[in-house]
CSV table of C-alpha atoms in Angstrom, one decimal:
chain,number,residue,atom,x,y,z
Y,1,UNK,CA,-17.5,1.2,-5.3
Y,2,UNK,CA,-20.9,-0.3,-4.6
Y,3,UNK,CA,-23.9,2.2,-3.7
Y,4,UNK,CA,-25.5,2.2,-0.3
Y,5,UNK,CA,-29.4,3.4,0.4
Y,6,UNK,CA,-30.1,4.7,3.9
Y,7,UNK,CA,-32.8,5.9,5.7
Y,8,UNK,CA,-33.2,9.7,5.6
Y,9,UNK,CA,-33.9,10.4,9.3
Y,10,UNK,CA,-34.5,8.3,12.5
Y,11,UNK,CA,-35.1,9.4,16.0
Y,12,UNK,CA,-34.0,7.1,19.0
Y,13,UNK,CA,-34.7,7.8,22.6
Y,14,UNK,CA,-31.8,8.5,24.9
Y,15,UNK,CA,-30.4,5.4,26.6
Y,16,UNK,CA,-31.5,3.3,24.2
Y,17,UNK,CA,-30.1,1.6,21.4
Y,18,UNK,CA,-29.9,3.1,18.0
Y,19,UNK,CA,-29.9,0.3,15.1
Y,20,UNK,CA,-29.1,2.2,11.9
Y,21,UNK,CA,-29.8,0.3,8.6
Y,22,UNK,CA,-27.7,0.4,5.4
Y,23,UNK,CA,-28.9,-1.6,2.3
Y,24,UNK,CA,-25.4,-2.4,-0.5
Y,25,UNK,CA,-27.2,-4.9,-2.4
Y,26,UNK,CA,-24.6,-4.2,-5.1
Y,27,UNK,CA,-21.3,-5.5,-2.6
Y,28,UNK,CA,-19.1,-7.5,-4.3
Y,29,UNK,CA,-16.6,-9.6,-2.7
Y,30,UNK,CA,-13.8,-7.4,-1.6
Y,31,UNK,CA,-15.4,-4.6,-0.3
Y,32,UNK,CA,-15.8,-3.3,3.2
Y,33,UNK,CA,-18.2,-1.7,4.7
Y,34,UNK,CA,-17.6,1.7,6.7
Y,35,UNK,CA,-19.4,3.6,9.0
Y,36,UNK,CA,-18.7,7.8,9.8
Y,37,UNK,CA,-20.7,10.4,11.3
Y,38,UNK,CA,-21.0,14.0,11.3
Y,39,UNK,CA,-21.9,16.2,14.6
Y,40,UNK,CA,-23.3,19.6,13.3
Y,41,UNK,CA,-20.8,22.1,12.3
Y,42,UNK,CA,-18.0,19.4,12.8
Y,43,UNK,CA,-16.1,17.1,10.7
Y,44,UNK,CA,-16.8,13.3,9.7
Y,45,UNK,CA,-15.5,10.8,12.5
Y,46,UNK,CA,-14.5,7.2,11.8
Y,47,UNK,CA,-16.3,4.8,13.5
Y,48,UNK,CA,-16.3,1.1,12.5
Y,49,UNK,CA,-15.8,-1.0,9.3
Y,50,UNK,CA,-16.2,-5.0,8.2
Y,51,UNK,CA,-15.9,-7.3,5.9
Y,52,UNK,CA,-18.3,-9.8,6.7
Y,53,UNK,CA,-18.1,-10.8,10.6
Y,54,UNK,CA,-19.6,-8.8,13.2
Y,55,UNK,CA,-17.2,-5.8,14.2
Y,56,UNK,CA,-17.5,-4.3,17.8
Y,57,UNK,CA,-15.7,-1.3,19.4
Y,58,UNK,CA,-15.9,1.1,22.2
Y,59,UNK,CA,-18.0,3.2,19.8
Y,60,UNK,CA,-20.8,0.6,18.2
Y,61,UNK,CA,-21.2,-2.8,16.4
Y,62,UNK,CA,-21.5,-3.6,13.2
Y,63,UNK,CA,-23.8,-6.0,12.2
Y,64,UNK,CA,-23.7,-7.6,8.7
Y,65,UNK,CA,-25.5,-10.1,7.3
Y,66,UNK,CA,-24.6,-13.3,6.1
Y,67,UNK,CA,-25.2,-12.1,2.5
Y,68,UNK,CA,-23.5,-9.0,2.8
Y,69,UNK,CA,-26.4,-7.0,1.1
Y,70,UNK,CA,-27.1,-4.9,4.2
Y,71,UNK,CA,-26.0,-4.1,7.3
Y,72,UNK,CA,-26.9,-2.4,10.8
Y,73,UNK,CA,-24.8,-0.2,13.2
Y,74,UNK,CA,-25.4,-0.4,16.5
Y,75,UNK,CA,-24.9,2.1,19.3
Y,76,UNK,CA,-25.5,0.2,22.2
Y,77,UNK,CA,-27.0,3.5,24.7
Y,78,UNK,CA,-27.3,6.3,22.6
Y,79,UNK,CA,-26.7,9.8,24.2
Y,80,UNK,CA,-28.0,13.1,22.9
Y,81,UNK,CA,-23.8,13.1,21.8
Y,82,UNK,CA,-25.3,10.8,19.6
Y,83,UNK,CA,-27.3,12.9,17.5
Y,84,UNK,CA,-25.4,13.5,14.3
Y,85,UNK,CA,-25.6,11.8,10.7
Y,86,UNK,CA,-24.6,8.9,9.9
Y,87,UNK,CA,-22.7,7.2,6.7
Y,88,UNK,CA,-22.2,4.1,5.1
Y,89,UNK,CA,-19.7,3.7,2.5
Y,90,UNK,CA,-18.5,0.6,1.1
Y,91,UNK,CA,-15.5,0.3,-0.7
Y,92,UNK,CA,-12.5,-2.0,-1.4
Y,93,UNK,CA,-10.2,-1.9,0.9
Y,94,UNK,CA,-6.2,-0.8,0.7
Y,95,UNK,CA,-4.7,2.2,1.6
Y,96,UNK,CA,-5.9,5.6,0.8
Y,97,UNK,CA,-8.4,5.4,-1.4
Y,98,UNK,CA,-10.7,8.3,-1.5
Y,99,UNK,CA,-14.1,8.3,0.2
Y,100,UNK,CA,-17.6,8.1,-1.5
Y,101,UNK,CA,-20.3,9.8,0.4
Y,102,UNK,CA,-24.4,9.5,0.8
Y,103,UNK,CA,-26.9,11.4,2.2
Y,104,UNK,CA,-26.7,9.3,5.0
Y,105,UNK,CA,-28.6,9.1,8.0
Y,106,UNK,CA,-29.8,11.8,10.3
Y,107,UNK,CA,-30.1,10.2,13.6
Y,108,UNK,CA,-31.8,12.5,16.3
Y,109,UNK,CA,-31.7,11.6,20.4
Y,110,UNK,CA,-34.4,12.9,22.4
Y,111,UNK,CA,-34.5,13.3,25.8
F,1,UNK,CA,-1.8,15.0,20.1
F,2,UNK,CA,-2.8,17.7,17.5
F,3,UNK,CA,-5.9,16.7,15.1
F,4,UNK,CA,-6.2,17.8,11.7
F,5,UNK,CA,-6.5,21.4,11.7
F,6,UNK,CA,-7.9,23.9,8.8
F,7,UNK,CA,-7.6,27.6,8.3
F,8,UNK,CA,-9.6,30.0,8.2
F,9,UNK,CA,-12.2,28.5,10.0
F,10,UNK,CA,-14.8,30.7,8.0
F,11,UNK,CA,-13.7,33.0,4.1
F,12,UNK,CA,-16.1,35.3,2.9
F,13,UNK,CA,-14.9,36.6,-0.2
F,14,UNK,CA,-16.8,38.5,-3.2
F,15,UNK,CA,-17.2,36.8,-7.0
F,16,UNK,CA,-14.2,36.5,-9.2
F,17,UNK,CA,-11.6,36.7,-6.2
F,18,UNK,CA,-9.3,34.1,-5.8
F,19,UNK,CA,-9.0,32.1,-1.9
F,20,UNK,CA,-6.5,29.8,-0.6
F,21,UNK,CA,-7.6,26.9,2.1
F,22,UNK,CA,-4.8,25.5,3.9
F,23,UNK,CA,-4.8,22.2,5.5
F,24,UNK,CA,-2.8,20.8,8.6
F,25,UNK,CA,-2.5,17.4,8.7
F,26,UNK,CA,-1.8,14.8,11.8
F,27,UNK,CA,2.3,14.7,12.0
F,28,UNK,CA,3.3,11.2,10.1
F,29,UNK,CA,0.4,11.0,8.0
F,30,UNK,CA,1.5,10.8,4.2
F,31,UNK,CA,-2.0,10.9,2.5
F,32,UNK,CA,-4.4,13.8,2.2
F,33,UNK,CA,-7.4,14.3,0.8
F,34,UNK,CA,-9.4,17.4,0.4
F,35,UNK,CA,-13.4,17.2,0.2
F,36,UNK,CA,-16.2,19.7,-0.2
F,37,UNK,CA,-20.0,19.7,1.6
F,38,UNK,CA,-22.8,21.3,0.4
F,39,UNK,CA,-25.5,21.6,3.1
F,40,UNK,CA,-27.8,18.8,3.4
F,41,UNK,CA,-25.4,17.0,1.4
F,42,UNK,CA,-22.6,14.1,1.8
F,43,UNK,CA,-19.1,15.1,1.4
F,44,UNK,CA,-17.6,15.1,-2.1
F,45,UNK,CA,-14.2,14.1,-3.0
F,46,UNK,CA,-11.7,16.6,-4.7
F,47,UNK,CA,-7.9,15.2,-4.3
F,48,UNK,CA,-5.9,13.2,-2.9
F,49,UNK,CA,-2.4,13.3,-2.1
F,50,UNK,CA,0.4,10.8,-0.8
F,51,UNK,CA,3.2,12.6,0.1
F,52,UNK,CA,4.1,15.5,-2.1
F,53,UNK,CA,2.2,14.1,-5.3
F,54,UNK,CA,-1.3,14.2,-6.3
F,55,UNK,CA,-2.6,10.8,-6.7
F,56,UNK,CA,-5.9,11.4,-7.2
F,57,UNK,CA,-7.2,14.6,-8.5
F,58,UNK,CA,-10.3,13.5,-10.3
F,59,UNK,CA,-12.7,15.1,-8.0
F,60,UNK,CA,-11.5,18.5,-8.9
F,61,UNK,CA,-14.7,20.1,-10.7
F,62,UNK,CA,-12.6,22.3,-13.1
F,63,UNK,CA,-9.1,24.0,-13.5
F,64,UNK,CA,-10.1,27.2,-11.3
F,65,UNK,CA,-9.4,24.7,-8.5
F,66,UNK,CA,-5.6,23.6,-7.7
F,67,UNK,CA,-3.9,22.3,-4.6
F,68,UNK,CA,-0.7,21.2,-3.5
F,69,UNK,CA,1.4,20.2,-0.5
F,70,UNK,CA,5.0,20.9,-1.5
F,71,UNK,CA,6.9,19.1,1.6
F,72,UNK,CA,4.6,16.7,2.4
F,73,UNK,CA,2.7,17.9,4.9
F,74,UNK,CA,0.6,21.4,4.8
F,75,UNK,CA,-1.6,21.1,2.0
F,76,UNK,CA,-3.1,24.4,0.1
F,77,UNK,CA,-6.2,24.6,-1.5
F,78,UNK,CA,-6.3,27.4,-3.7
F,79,UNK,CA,-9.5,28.5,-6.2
F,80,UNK,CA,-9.2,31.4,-9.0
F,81,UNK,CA,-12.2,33.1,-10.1
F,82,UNK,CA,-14.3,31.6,-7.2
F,83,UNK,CA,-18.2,31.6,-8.6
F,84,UNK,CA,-21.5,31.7,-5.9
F,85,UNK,CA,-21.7,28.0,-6.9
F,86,UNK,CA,-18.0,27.4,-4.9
F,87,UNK,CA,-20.0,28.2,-1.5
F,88,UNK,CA,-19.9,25.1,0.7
F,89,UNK,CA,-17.7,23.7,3.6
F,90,UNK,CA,-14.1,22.5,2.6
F,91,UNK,CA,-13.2,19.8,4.7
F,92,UNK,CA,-9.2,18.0,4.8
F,93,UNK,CA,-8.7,14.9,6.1
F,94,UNK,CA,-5.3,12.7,6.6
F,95,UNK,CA,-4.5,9.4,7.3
F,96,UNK,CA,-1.0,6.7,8.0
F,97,UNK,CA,0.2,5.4,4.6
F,98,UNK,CA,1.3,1.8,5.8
F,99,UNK,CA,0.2,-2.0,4.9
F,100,UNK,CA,-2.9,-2.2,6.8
F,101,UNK,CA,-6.3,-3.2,5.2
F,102,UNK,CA,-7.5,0.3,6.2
F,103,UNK,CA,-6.0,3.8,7.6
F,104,UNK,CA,-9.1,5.8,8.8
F,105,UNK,CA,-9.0,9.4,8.1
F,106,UNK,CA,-8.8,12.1,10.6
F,107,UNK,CA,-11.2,15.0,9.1
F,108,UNK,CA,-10.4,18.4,10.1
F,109,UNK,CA,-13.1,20.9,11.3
F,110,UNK,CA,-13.4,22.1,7.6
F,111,UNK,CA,-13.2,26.1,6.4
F,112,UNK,CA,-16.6,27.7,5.3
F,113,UNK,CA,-16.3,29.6,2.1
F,114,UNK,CA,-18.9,31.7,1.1
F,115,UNK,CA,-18.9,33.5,-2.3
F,116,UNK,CA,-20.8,36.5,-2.5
């Protein structure tokens, strides 16, 4: 599975959006990209994957570019529930395949 | 409905003792996985199971760590021996076995082990 680089920390003011980067210069063809993210003390939580067109949910978008090298999550009006850290794993797809994690992204919302 | 749930929430146990984690996944789900987290750290693979088999057991870091889910469902983590260096968060996670590109796992809350 390809590796992913991410920004260590970012800090986003609340009610605004939060554009998270994540660089997989390494993607090859059949790989998706995922997105989790942690809450303190708490489990990971899913929140959006793609292939290569834009992804939207009730959680964020997912923005990839046409390249597939990188893309960006989105979270549209980020709340101070918001603050947690953020993954970005890209791996082929089909079912079950075990997880590979980063550091990820520590995303804080300030009041 | 019922998420994935872990217990005990929090183990502290003394060098050379030996622990079991057990694991409940979301009713229906077939696969299982088990990871560990080390503060300030990403999650780490250990094992995966679909069904009652292991699938995937690469991520097991040495044979003082075993687990297994006999029916299917509960899962068991158990580690002889335990060493400091086996302090971190055990987390489970589950997910639908089924033809879809992707089945997202559920994570559990995870069990804190501390080895003293």
């Amino acid at each position: 599975d390809a590796k992913t680089t991410q920004p260590p920390s970012m800090d986003c003011a609340e009610g605004r959006a939060a554009n998270l980067p994540c660089n997989h210069s390494t993607i090859s063809g059949n790989e998706y990209v995922y997105w989790y993210r942690q809450i303190h003390s708490q489990g990971p939580q899913y929140i959006i994957h793609g292939l290569k067109n834009n992804e939207t949910n009730e959680m964020a978008s997912l923005i990839i570019t046409e390249d597939r090298k990188s893309s960006t999550l989105i979270l549209p009006h980020a709340t101070l529930r918001d603050t947690a850290v953020y993954y970005c794993i890209v791996r082929v797809a089909g079912n079950n395949r075990k997880l590979i994690w980063g550091l990820g992204t520590s995303l804080a919302v300030n009041p | 409905g019922a998420g994935v749930s872990q217990t005990p929430s929090n183990k502290v146990t003394e060098k050379g003792k030996y622990v079991e984690l057990r694991c409940d996944p979301i009713s229906g789900h077939t696969a299982l996985y088990w990871y560990r987290q080390s503060l300030g750290q990403g999650p780490e693979f250990l094992i995966y199971f679909q069904g009652t088999g292991a699938a995937d057991d690469s991520g097991l870091p040495n044979d003082r760590f075993f687990a297994v889910r006999p029916e299917g469902s509960v899962s068991t983590l158990k580690i002889q021996r335990t060493e400091r260096g086996d302090s971190a968060v055990y987390l489970c996670a589950s997910s639908l076995s089924g033809l879809s590109s992707y089945n997202e796992q559920f994570f559990g809350p995870g069990t804190r082990l501390t080895v003293l």
